[in-house]
Amino acid sequence: MVHWKAFALGLLSLAASTLNAAPVGDNSERSGVVCFRIVVHGPPTTAITPGTAVTGLALARSSTGGVTLATEGFETLISYGNGGFGEFALCNYYWLNIGTSAHSYKPLSWGYDDQETTNWSAGSGQIVTALATSTYSKTSTFLACYQSDEWVLYLQTGKQVPSGVTCVETQLEVGTDPAV
């Protein structure tokens, strides 16, 4: 007799191998509920401004949950649903949200299944752009500042920079899937 759980896991494994992906089980933050999804690995979103210290670094989530650029970043499917920019991690999305600030550099945060920002414009092979709001104009410029041994990322809407740290302006480009 075939047990349905073993059969279901077998189907997940077969689908994963066909898609060059991996079935992932996650029971964290779900109160005992186990989530199985097929996670398709994709190209990272990287800083592309030539000649800067951050060129080639990938959009990442730091150990403290901050938005950073790092040598290894997210390499999973990205959702652009409802004007958002969400990186899929296990059974949830981390949505890139723009915070408020009196400065022209706006703090960014990852919202765990919490999409607050709906004015991103991006797609495979495209530059990540924040569309205009009532407080700033359309921009695809980001500010990466070296703070606490990592490149912390901000949305740049003007020319101000934090004092006492090294910062560089850059753009982010969503990678494209190589031909299969």
Short mmCIF file of C-alpha atoms in Angstrom, two decimals:
data_model
loop_
_atom_site.label_atom_id
_atom_site.label_comp_id
_atom_site.label_asym_id
_atom_site.label_seq_id
_atom_site.Cartn_x
_atom_site.Cartn_y
_atom_site.Cartn_z
CA MET A 1 0.00 0.00 0.00
CA VAL A 2 1.32 3.45 -0.94
CA HIS A 3 1.07 6.11 1.73
CA TRP A 4 -0.28 9.41 0.44
CA LYS A 5 2.45 11.45 2.19
CA ALA A 6 5.24 9.44 0.55
CA PHE A 7 3.45 9.67 -2.78
CA ALA A 8 3.05 13.45 -2.45
CA LEU A 9 6.72 13.91 -1.53
CA GLY A 10 7.68 11.76 -4.52
CA LEU A 11 5.64 14.00 -6.83
CA LEU A 12 7.25 17.10 -5.30
CA SER A 13 10.72 15.65 -5.84
CA LEU A 14 9.92 14.72 -9.45
CA ALA A 15 8.55 18.22 -10.15
CA ALA A 16 11.54 19.80 -8.45
CA SER A 17 14.06 17.82 -10.47
CA THR A 18 12.24 18.74 -13.69
CA LEU A 19 12.35 22.45 -12.80
CA ASN A 20 15.90 22.38 -11.40
CA ALA A 21 14.41 23.37 -8.08
CA ALA A 22 14.07 21.95 -4.63
CA PRO A 23 11.00 21.09 -2.57
CA VAL A 24 11.19 23.00 0.66
CA GLY A 25 9.43 22.22 3.92
CA ASP A 26 8.95 25.00 6.41
CA ASN A 27 7.24 24.93 9.75
CA SER A 28 8.81 28.09 11.18
CA GLU A 29 6.43 30.87 12.17
CA ARG A 30 3.47 28.69 11.19
CA SER A 31 2.39 27.10 14.49
CA GLY A 32 2.96 23.51 13.45
CA VAL A 33 1.67 23.87 9.90
CA VAL A 34 4.09 22.49 7.33
CA CYS A 35 4.28 24.21 3.96
CA PHE A 36 5.65 22.46 0.88
CA ARG A 37 6.37 24.50 -2.22
CA ILE A 38 8.59 24.16 -5.22
CA VAL A 39 11.27 26.85 -5.01
CA VAL A 40 12.71 27.74 -8.38
CA HIS A 41 16.11 29.34 -8.13
CA GLY A 42 16.66 32.36 -10.31
CA PRO A 43 19.25 35.03 -10.89
CA PRO A 44 19.87 37.65 -8.22
CA THR A 45 19.07 41.36 -8.38
CA THR A 46 22.44 43.13 -8.48
CA ALA A 47 24.02 46.58 -8.27
CA ILE A 48 25.16 47.52 -11.78
CA THR A 49 26.84 50.92 -11.57
CA PRO A 50 30.37 50.41 -12.97
CA GLY A 51 33.39 51.49 -10.99
CA THR A 52 31.76 51.47 -7.54
CA ALA A 53 32.55 49.29 -4.54
CA VAL A 54 29.11 47.65 -4.78
CA THR A 55 29.11 46.69 -8.47
CA GLY A 56 27.98 43.08 -8.79
CA LEU A 57 26.77 42.77 -5.20
CA ALA A 58 23.30 41.24 -4.81
CA LEU A 59 20.18 42.48 -3.05
CA ALA A 60 20.10 40.64 0.29
CA ARG A 61 18.60 40.45 3.74
CA SER A 62 21.14 40.87 6.53
CA SER A 63 21.28 38.71 9.64
CA THR A 64 19.36 41.49 11.40
CA GLY A 65 16.74 41.64 8.63
CA GLY A 66 17.99 44.83 6.98
CA VAL A 67 18.11 45.54 3.24
CA THR A 68 21.71 45.20 2.12
CA LEU A 69 23.96 44.43 -0.81
CA ALA A 70 26.12 41.34 -0.33
CA THR A 71 28.17 38.82 -2.28
CA GLU A 72 25.31 36.35 -1.96
CA GLY A 73 21.74 37.55 -2.05
CA PHE A 74 18.31 36.21 -2.86
CA GLU A 75 18.27 33.80 -5.78
CA THR A 76 14.63 32.86 -5.86
CA LEU A 77 11.55 33.93 -7.72
CA ILE A 78 10.57 37.56 -7.46
CA SER A 79 6.97 38.70 -7.36
CA TYR A 80 5.95 42.06 -8.82
CA GLY A 81 2.34 41.67 -7.71
CA ASN A 82 0.34 44.82 -7.04
CA GLY A 83 3.35 47.06 -7.72
CA GLY A 84 5.48 45.27 -5.14
CA PHE A 85 8.90 43.70 -5.22
CA GLY A 86 8.87 40.48 -3.22
CA GLU A 87 11.59 37.88 -2.80
CA PHE A 88 10.28 34.39 -2.10
CA ALA A 89 11.87 32.62 0.88
CA LEU A 90 10.55 29.24 1.95
CA CYS A 91 6.78 29.67 2.32
CA ASN A 92 6.65 33.44 2.48
CA TYR A 93 7.55 36.62 0.66
CA TYR A 94 9.83 39.33 1.91
CA TRP A 95 8.45 42.51 0.36
CA LEU A 96 10.79 45.43 -0.25
CA ASN A 97 9.22 48.43 1.47
CA ILE A 98 10.18 52.12 1.34
CA GLY A 99 10.14 53.92 4.67
CA THR A 100 9.63 57.59 5.38
CA SER A 101 12.33 60.08 6.23
CA ALA A 102 12.86 63.83 6.17
CA HIS A 103 16.09 63.10 4.27
CA SER A 104 16.28 62.37 0.55
CA TYR A 105 17.61 58.88 1.31
CA LYS A 106 14.65 56.72 2.30
CA PRO A 107 15.18 53.66 4.51
CA LEU A 108 14.27 50.31 3.01
CA SER A 109 12.98 47.31 4.92
CA TRP A 110 11.89 43.74 4.25
CA GLY A 111 8.26 43.13 5.19
CA TYR A 112 7.67 39.49 6.12
CA ASP A 113 4.48 38.80 4.14
CA ASP A 114 3.79 42.53 4.56
CA GLN A 115 3.63 44.47 1.30
CA GLU A 116 3.42 48.16 2.20
CA THR A 117 5.04 49.61 -0.93
CA THR A 118 3.10 49.31 -4.17
CA ASN A 119 4.96 51.73 -6.44
CA TRP A 120 7.85 49.54 -7.62
CA SER A 121 8.37 48.99 -11.32
CA ALA A 122 10.62 46.06 -12.20
CA GLY A 123 10.83 42.89 -14.23
CA SER A 124 13.31 40.35 -15.50
CA GLY A 125 16.29 42.16 -17.01
CA GLN A 126 14.97 45.58 -15.92
CA ILE A 127 16.21 48.33 -13.63
CA VAL A 128 14.32 48.48 -10.31
CA THR A 129 12.47 51.80 -10.17
CA ALA A 130 10.34 53.49 -7.52
CA LEU A 131 7.52 55.32 -9.25
CA ALA A 132 6.61 58.86 -8.20
CA THR A 133 4.60 59.50 -5.06
CA SER A 134 3.33 62.69 -3.46
CA THR A 135 6.67 63.04 -1.61
CA TYR A 136 9.25 62.18 -4.28
CA SER A 137 9.72 61.83 -8.05
CA LYS A 138 10.30 58.63 -9.98
CA THR A 139 13.79 57.27 -9.26
CA SER A 140 15.93 54.24 -9.97
CA THR A 141 18.82 55.49 -7.84
CA PHE A 142 19.77 53.70 -4.65
CA LEU A 143 22.29 54.74 -2.03
CA ALA A 144 24.51 52.01 -0.57
CA CYS A 145 26.24 53.07 2.66
CA TYR A 146 28.90 51.04 4.42
CA GLN A 147 27.65 50.77 8.00
CA SER A 148 28.49 48.14 10.64
CA ASP A 149 30.52 46.06 8.15
CA GLU A 150 27.79 45.82 5.51
CA TRP A 151 26.37 47.82 2.60
CA VAL A 152 23.02 49.13 3.83
CA LEU A 153 20.67 50.13 1.03
CA TYR A 154 18.45 53.23 0.81
CA LEU A 155 16.25 54.64 -1.94
CA GLN A 156 17.83 57.93 -3.08
CA THR A 157 15.31 60.63 -3.98
CA GLY A 158 17.67 63.63 -3.94
CA LYS A 159 21.31 64.35 -3.09
CA GLN A 160 21.58 64.04 0.70
CA VAL A 161 23.76 61.31 2.23
CA PRO A 162 24.22 60.15 5.83
CA SER A 163 27.22 61.81 7.49
CA GLY A 164 30.23 59.87 8.72
CA VAL A 165 29.85 56.85 6.42
CA THR A 166 31.02 55.94 2.93
CA CYS A 167 28.13 55.90 0.44
CA VAL A 168 27.84 55.24 -3.29
CA GLU A 169 24.92 55.71 -5.64
CA THR A 170 23.93 52.71 -7.74
CA GLN A 171 21.11 51.12 -9.68
CA LEU A 172 19.71 47.63 -9.24
CA GLU A 173 18.96 45.29 -12.11
CA VAL A 174 16.82 42.17 -11.92
CA GLY A 175 18.73 39.27 -13.45
CA THR A 176 17.45 37.22 -16.34
CA ASP A 177 17.01 33.48 -16.37
CA PRO A 178 19.61 31.73 -18.51
CA ALA A 179 18.22 29.68 -21.38
CA VAL A 180 17.30 26.20 -20.23
#
